[in-house]
Amino acid sequence: MNIPHIPVLLNEVKETFKDINDGYIVDCTVGYGGHSEALLEQNPNIKLICCDQDAEAIAFSKKRLEKFGERVIFEHAKFSTVIEKYLDYPIHGILADIGVSSLQLDKKSRGFGFESDTLDMRMNPENPISAKNVVNEYSQEQLEEILREYGEMRDFKRVAKTIVDNRPFESSRELATVLKKLGGKPKIHPATLPFQAIRIEVNNELGELDELLESIYNSKLKNSLVAIISFHSLEDRIVKKTFKLWTQNCICPAGVMKCECGNNHSLGKVITKKPIIPTKEEEKINPRSRSSKMRVFKLK
């Protein structure tokens, strides 16, 4: 198969899960199947549950992984919903590579790139809201909010006004061309952060991550590794904060003089005190890996 994709932090992912000898690993974001294939080859006695909300990704990975036969289960679903469907399975690992896949970025028809002829950005093309809706229909105040919160932009008011003053937009190319005129930091396209903010809004990316983490918390899984790869600070902050909360024994409200919760609520321990980042060699081979960070938690 022609596989135009290099999975990020592949060696680090393999190292993380190398000691799992049985049961299932859930690949919450299978994409092109790179991580999944490597894990199935490295760990010959495991099985995988491969999930993606993008039907095109599922179709591609089914072909790529068909050689593993019944060792693979596919789920066309949001990753926030997959854990609860398999609570009766012996899940010993969970991997989530959060963000836009190369499959989505590289196809102009999906509308993620600056040169795209469409304005879409939906990870699941069946979702009702696209980037075209957000850009052309949101009020200036709504645009300011998502640019501030999801793009972490200082000039969110100016950018939102520019979008409103120049709409309607029919393609990502048109939007990127207008935003480029605003200027910005050297070596960073001025549309990068606005596109990130719009994409997060369209796909509810932070909400999905929160729901995935909540589903893991509620699953009561035992002796399982959780590895989450993120690509920007908003996601990494959520993962870091959540993993820290999972280590706490006492969950009593702040200000309680004496512990009343039993002081035994820790789910396990953080394996990565600092996030795992790509090597310089990987960054040279795969520039898209540059912003990736992986954090790992061990459920006891």
Tab-separated table of N, CA, C and O in Angstrom, residues 120-197:
chain	number	residue	atom	x	y	z
A	120	ASP	N	-14.046	23.312	5.188
A	120	ASP	CA	-14.774	22.243	5.862
A	120	ASP	C	-14.212	21.959	7.259
A	120	ASP	O	-14.799	22.296	8.259
A	121	MET	N	-13.071	21.275	7.320
A	121	MET	CA	-12.350	20.967	8.562
A	121	MET	C	-13.062	19.970	9.470
A	121	MET	O	-12.697	19.830	10.642
A	122	ARG	N	-14.027	19.242	8.960
A	122	ARG	CA	-14.691	18.233	9.788
A	122	ARG	C	-13.898	16.930	9.774
A	122	ARG	O	-13.605	16.392	8.710
A	123	MET	N	-13.565	16.420	10.950
A	123	MET	CA	-12.926	15.111	11.035
A	123	MET	C	-13.905	14.022	10.637
A	123	MET	O	-13.528	13.009	10.052
A	124	ASN	N	-15.163	14.232	10.966
A	124	ASN	CA	-16.232	13.347	10.519
A	124	ASN	C	-17.107	14.140	9.561
A	124	ASN	O	-17.849	15.032	9.992
A	125	PRO	N	-17.036	13.856	8.255
A	125	PRO	CA	-17.792	14.634	7.279
A	125	PRO	C	-19.298	14.626	7.501
A	125	PRO	O	-20.017	15.426	6.881
A	126	GLU	N	-19.784	13.753	8.382
A	126	GLU	CA	-21.213	13.694	8.653
A	126	GLU	C	-21.644	14.686	9.733
A	126	GLU	O	-22.839	14.869	9.978
A	127	ASN	N	-20.685	15.320	10.399
A	127	ASN	CA	-21.043	16.307	11.416
A	127	ASN	C	-21.807	17.470	10.782
A	127	ASN	O	-21.500	17.879	9.660
A	128	PRO	N	-22.791	18.029	11.480
A	128	PRO	CA	-23.628	19.068	10.879
A	128	PRO	C	-22.936	20.414	10.706
A	128	PRO	O	-23.305	21.188	9.827
A	129	ILE	N	-21.935	20.726	11.544
A	129	ILE	CA	-21.285	22.037	11.502
A	129	ILE	C	-19.909	21.927	10.863
A	129	ILE	O	-19.094	21.092	11.266
A	130	SER	N	-19.659	22.752	9.874
A	130	SER	CA	-18.350	22.793	9.212
A	130	SER	C	-17.693	24.140	9.472
A	130	SER	O	-18.300	25.062	10.039
A	131	ALA	N	-16.459	24.268	9.032
A	131	ALA	CA	-15.759	25.544	9.170
A	131	ALA	C	-16.480	26.651	8.406
A	131	ALA	O	-16.454	27.814	8.808
A	132	LYS	N	-17.118	26.290	7.324
A	132	LYS	CA	-17.865	27.277	6.538
A	132	LYS	C	-18.986	27.895	7.364
A	132	LYS	O	-19.239	29.106	7.292
A	133	ASN	N	-19.643	27.080	8.174
A	133	ASN	CA	-20.682	27.594	9.066
A	133	ASN	C	-20.098	28.536	10.108
A	133	ASN	O	-20.634	29.619	10.362
A	134	VAL	N	-19.002	28.101	10.719
A	134	VAL	CA	-18.382	28.902	11.778
A	134	VAL	C	-17.920	30.252	11.231
A	134	VAL	O	-18.217	31.311	11.793
A	135	VAL	N	-17.188	30.222	10.132
A	135	VAL	CA	-16.585	31.437	9.579
A	135	VAL	C	-17.639	32.413	9.052
A	135	VAL	O	-17.530	33.630	9.253
A	136	ASN	N	-18.673	31.888	8.421
A	136	ASN	CA	-19.638	32.765	7.758
A	136	ASN	C	-20.872	33.098	8.584
A	136	ASN	O	-21.566	34.068	8.278
A	137	GLU	N	-21.136	32.317	9.639
A	137	GLU	CA	-22.395	32.490	10.360
A	137	GLU	C	-22.218	32.918	11.818
A	137	GLU	O	-23.147	33.484	12.404
A	138	TYR	N	-21.071	32.657	12.417
A	138	TYR	CA	-20.876	33.069	13.808
A	138	TYR	C	-20.814	34.595	13.896
A	138	TYR	O	-20.292	35.270	12.996
A	139	SER	N	-21.296	35.136	14.995
A	139	SER	CA	-21.189	36.571	15.231
A	139	SER	C	-19.732	36.941	15.489
A	139	SER	O	-18.896	36.074	15.780
A	140	GLN	N	-19.426	38.220	15.408
A	140	GLN	CA	-18.056	38.658	15.683
A	140	GLN	C	-17.657	38.308	17.109
A	140	GLN	O	-16.517	37.899	17.369
A	141	GLU	N	-18.598	38.420	18.039
A	141	GLU	CA	-18.309	38.089	19.436
A	141	GLU	C	-18.014	36.605	19.600
A	141	GLU	O	-17.115	36.222	20.369
A	142	GLN	N	-18.749	35.757	18.910
A	142	GLN	CA	-18.493	34.316	18.974
A	142	GLN	C	-17.128	33.977	18.382
A	142	GLN	O	-16.396	33.142	18.930
A	143	LEU	N	-16.786	34.621	17.285
A	143	LEU	CA	-15.469	34.394	16.673
A	143	LEU	C	-14.357	34.867	17.609
A	143	LEU	O	-13.331	34.195	17.752
A	144	GLU	N	-14.555	35.995	18.244
A	144	GLU	CA	-13.556	36.490	19.199
A	144	GLU	C	-13.321	35.473	20.304
A	144	GLU	O	-12.177	35.215	20.696
A	145	GLU	N	-14.393	34.878	20.784
A	145	GLU	CA	-14.279	33.917	21.894
A	145	GLU	C	-13.473	32.688	21.494
A	145	GLU	O	-12.582	32.258	22.231
A	146	ILE	N	-13.760	32.120	20.331
A	146	ILE	CA	-13.028	30.905	19.964
A	146	ILE	C	-11.579	31.225	19.588
A	146	ILE	O	-10.679	30.424	19.849
A	147	LEU	N	-11.337	32.400	19.003
A	147	LEU	CA	-9.963	32.786	18.677
A	147	LEU	C	-9.148	33.016	19.944
A	147	LEU	O	-7.972	32.664	20.017
A	148	ARG	N	-9.794	33.582	20.956
A	148	ARG	CA	-9.111	33.823	22.235
A	148	ARG	C	-8.883	32.518	22.989
A	148	ARG	O	-7.788	32.257	23.483
A	149	GLU	N	-9.924	31.687	23.078
A	149	GLU	CA	-9.855	30.477	23.894
A	149	GLU	C	-9.092	29.348	23.205
A	149	GLU	O	-8.266	28.682	23.823
A	150	TYR	N	-9.365	29.107	21.943
A	150	TYR	CA	-8.795	27.956	21.237
A	150	TYR	C	-7.542	28.290	20.434
A	150	TYR	O	-6.722	27.410	20.183
A	151	GLY	N	-7.423	29.566	20.031
A	151	GLY	CA	-6.222	29.978	19.315
A	151	GLY	C	-5.212	30.654	20.210
A	151	GLY	O	-4.080	30.888	19.814
A	152	GLU	N	-5.647	30.995	21.423
A	152	GLU	CA	-4.812	31.709	22.392
A	152	GLU	C	-4.144	32.920	21.750
A	152	GLU	O	-2.961	33.178	21.905
A	153	MET	N	-4.972	33.684	21.027
A	153	MET	CA	-4.487	34.831	20.268
A	153	MET	C	-4.686	36.123	21.044
A	153	MET	O	-5.743	36.346	21.641
A	154	ARG	N	-3.694	36.988	20.994
A	154	ARG	CA	-3.799	38.295	21.631
A	154	ARG	C	-4.614	39.269	20.787
A	154	ARG	O	-5.307	40.138	21.320
A	155	ASP	N	-4.496	39.136	19.460
A	155	ASP	CA	-5.195	40.059	18.564
A	155	ASP	C	-6.507	39.465	18.065
A	155	ASP	O	-6.890	39.655	16.911
A	156	PHE	N	-7.193	38.731	18.937
A	156	PHE	CA	-8.417	38.022	18.526
A	156	PHE	C	-9.492	38.971	18.023
A	156	PHE	O	-10.251	38.635	17.121
A	157	LYS	N	-9.576	40.174	18.577
A	157	LYS	CA	-10.595	41.122	18.132
A	157	LYS	C	-10.342	41.574	16.692
A	157	LYS	O	-11.267	41.617	15.866
A	158	ARG	N	-9.094	41.887	16.381
A	158	ARG	CA	-8.741	42.339	15.034
A	158	ARG	C	-8.978	41.243	14.011
A	158	ARG	O	-9.504	41.489	12.918
A	159	VAL	N	-8.604	40.005	14.371
A	159	VAL	CA	-8.773	38.891	13.432
A	159	VAL	C	-10.252	38.597	13.206
A	159	VAL	O	-10.690	38.381	12.067
A	160	ALA	N	-11.029	38.594	14.285
A	160	ALA	CA	-12.470	38.338	14.150
A	160	ALA	C	-13.129	39.401	13.275
A	160	ALA	O	-13.956	39.090	12.404
A	161	LYS	N	-12.770	40.663	13.470
A	161	LYS	CA	-13.345	41.747	12.665
A	161	LYS	C	-12.947	41.591	11.200
A	161	LYS	O	-13.771	41.823	10.293
A	162	THR	N	-11.707	41.201	10.949
A	162	THR	CA	-11.252	40.992	9.574
A	162	THR	C	-12.066	39.897	8.882
A	162	THR	O	-12.449	40.032	7.710
A	163	ILE	N	-12.335	38.821	9.611
A	163	ILE	CA	-13.141	37.727	9.045
A	163	ILE	C	-14.545	38.216	8.713
A	163	ILE	O	-15.066	37.987	7.608
A	164	VAL	N	-15.155	38.918	9.659
A	164	VAL	CA	-16.526	39.401	9.461
A	164	VAL	C	-16.590	40.396	8.302
A	164	VAL	O	-17.508	40.360	7.470
A	165	ASP	N	-15.603	41.298	8.219
A	165	ASP	CA	-15.608	42.336	7.177
A	165	ASP	C	-15.398	41.771	5.775
A	165	ASP	O	-15.754	42.432	4.780
A	166	ASN	N	-14.811	40.577	5.674
A	166	ASN	CA	-14.473	40.021	4.368
A	166	ASN	C	-15.316	38.811	3.969
A	166	ASN	O	-15.073	38.235	2.905
A	167	ARG	N	-16.234	38.401	4.777
A	167	ARG	CA	-17.029	37.221	4.420
A	167	ARG	C	-18.167	37.611	3.475
A	167	ARG	O	-18.509	38.794	3.386
A	168	PRO	N	-18.701	36.639	2.739
A	168	PRO	CA	-18.553	35.192	2.939
A	168	PRO	C	-17.290	34.615	2.301
A	168	PRO	O	-16.770	35.147	1.320
A	169	PHE	N	-16.836	33.508	2.892
A	169	PHE	CA	-15.692	32.755	2.378
A	169	PHE	C	-16.194	31.409	1.859
A	169	PHE	O	-17.038	30.767	2.495
A	170	GLU	N	-15.651	30.996	0.722
A	170	GLU	CA	-16.042	29.725	0.123
A	170	GLU	C	-14.962	28.651	0.261
A	170	GLU	O	-15.247	27.467	0.116
A	171	SER	N	-13.723	29.057	0.547
A	171	SER	CA	-12.639	28.089	0.629
A	171	SER	C	-11.649	28.478	1.716
A	171	SER	O	-11.570	29.647	2.126
A	172	SER	N	-10.882	27.497	2.156
A	172	SER	CA	-9.818	27.759	3.125
A	172	SER	C	-8.755	28.659	2.506
A	172	SER	O	-8.123	29.465	3.203
A	173	ARG	N	-8.531	28.511	1.206
A	173	ARG	CA	-7.546	29.345	0.529
A	173	ARG	C	-7.923	30.827	0.634
A	173	ARG	O	-7.081	31.685	0.914
A	174	GLU	N	-9.201	31.131	0.397
A	174	GLU	CA	-9.657	32.513	0.502
A	174	GLU	C	-9.440	33.055	1.910
A	174	GLU	O	-8.947	34.177	2.094
A	175	LEU	N	-9.790	32.253	2.897
A	175	LEU	CA	-9.646	32.689	4.284
A	175	LEU	C	-8.176	32.904	4.641
A	175	LEU	O	-7.814	33.914	5.254
A	176	ALA	N	-7.317	31.964	4.248
A	176	ALA	CA	-5.888	32.072	4.551
A	176	ALA	C	-5.272	33.295	3.870
A	176	ALA	O	-4.405	33.967	4.441
A	177	THR	N	-5.728	33.607	2.647
A	177	THR	CA	-5.196	34.756	1.912
A	177	THR	C	-5.521	36.062	2.626
A	177	THR	O	-4.667	36.951	2.757
A	178	VAL	N	-6.739	36.164	3.117
A	178	VAL	CA	-7.141	37.373	3.854
A	178	VAL	C	-6.376	37.484	5.169
A	178	VAL	O	-5.878	38.561	5.534
A	179	LEU	N	-6.247	36.381	5.883
A	179	LEU	CA	-5.557	36.409	7.174
A	179	LEU	C	-4.067	36.678	7.016
A	179	LEU	O	-3.437	37.283	7.886
A	180	LYS	N	-3.508	36.245	5.904
A	180	LYS	CA	-2.072	36.453	5.671
A	180	LYS	C	-1.725	37.935	5.626
A	180	LYS	O	-0.623	38.356	6.012
A	181	LYS	N	-2.659	38.765	5.176
A	181	LYS	CA	-2.423	40.204	5.073
A	181	LYS	C	-2.265	40.860	6.442
A	181	LYS	O	-1.736	41.976	6.540
A	182	LEU	N	-2.714	40.187	7.499
A	182	LEU	CA	-2.601	40.745	8.842
A	182	LEU	C	-1.178	40.670	9.383
A	182	LEU	O	-0.841	41.347	10.356
A	183	GLY	N	-0.367	39.799	8.789
A	183	GLY	CA	1.000	39.620	9.276
A	183	GLY	C	1.023	38.852	10.580
A	183	GLY	O	-0.008	38.376	11.070
A	184	GLY	N	2.205	38.702	11.157
A	184	GLY	CA	2.324	37.944	12.407
A	184	GLY	C	3.767	37.592	12.699
A	184	GLY	O	4.696	38.268	12.241
A	185	LYS	N	3.955	36.495	13.425
A	185	LYS	CA	5.288	36.072	13.821
A	185	LYS	C	6.058	35.514	12.621
A	185	LYS	O	5.460	34.876	11.746
A	186	PRO	N	7.367	35.727	12.596
A	186	PRO	CA	8.183	35.159	11.512
A	186	PRO	C	8.102	33.630	11.490
A	186	PRO	O	8.005	32.996	12.547
A	187	LYS	N	8.109	33.055	10.305
A	187	LYS	CA	8.117	31.611	10.085
A	187	LYS	C	6.794	30.924	10.454
A	187	LYS	O	6.671	29.711	10.348
A	188	ILE	N	5.806	31.694	10.910
A	188	ILE	CA	4.496	31.119	11.233
A	188	ILE	C	3.440	31.803	10.369
A	188	ILE	O	3.295	33.029	10.423
A	189	HIS	N	2.719	31.034	9.586
A	189	HIS	CA	1.677	31.603	8.733
A	189	HIS	C	0.622	32.272	9.618
A	189	HIS	O	0.159	31.685	10.602
A	190	PRO	N	0.221	33.497	9.306
A	190	PRO	CA	-0.760	34.199	10.135
A	190	PRO	C	-2.098	33.486	10.295
A	190	PRO	O	-2.862	33.791	11.213
A	191	ALA	N	-2.370	32.534	9.409
A	191	ALA	CA	-3.635	31.794	9.510
A	191	ALA	C	-3.542	30.582	10.431
A	191	ALA	O	-4.566	29.948	10.725
A	192	THR	N	-2.353	30.248	10.912
A	192	THR	CA	-2.160	29.011	11.670
A	192	THR	C	-3.051	28.953	12.914
A	192	THR	O	-3.802	27.985	13.109
A	193	LEU	N	-2.984	29.969	13.754
A	193	LEU	CA	-3.766	29.940	14.993
A	193	LEU	C	-5.265	30.126	14.744
A	193	LEU	O	-6.074	29.444	15.386
A	194	PRO	N	-5.689	31.013	13.842
A	194	PRO	CA	-7.119	31.064	13.530
A	194	PRO	C	-7.666	29.737	12.997
A	194	PRO	O	-8.754	29.309	13.388
A	195	PHE	N	-6.907	29.073	12.121
A	195	PHE	CA	-7.344	27.780	11.597
A	195	PHE	C	-7.442	26.760	12.740
A	195	PHE	O	-8.374	25.952	12.785
A	196	GLN	N	-6.467	26.781	13.650
A	196	GLN	CA	-6.517	25.873	14.795
A	196	GLN	C	-7.777	26.106	15.613
A	196	GLN	O	-8.483	25.160	15.980
A	197	ALA	N	-8.088	27.364	15.885
A	197	ALA	CA	-9.255	27.693	16.699
A	197	ALA	C	-10.550	27.254	16.030
A	197	ALA	O	-11.439	26.676	16.675
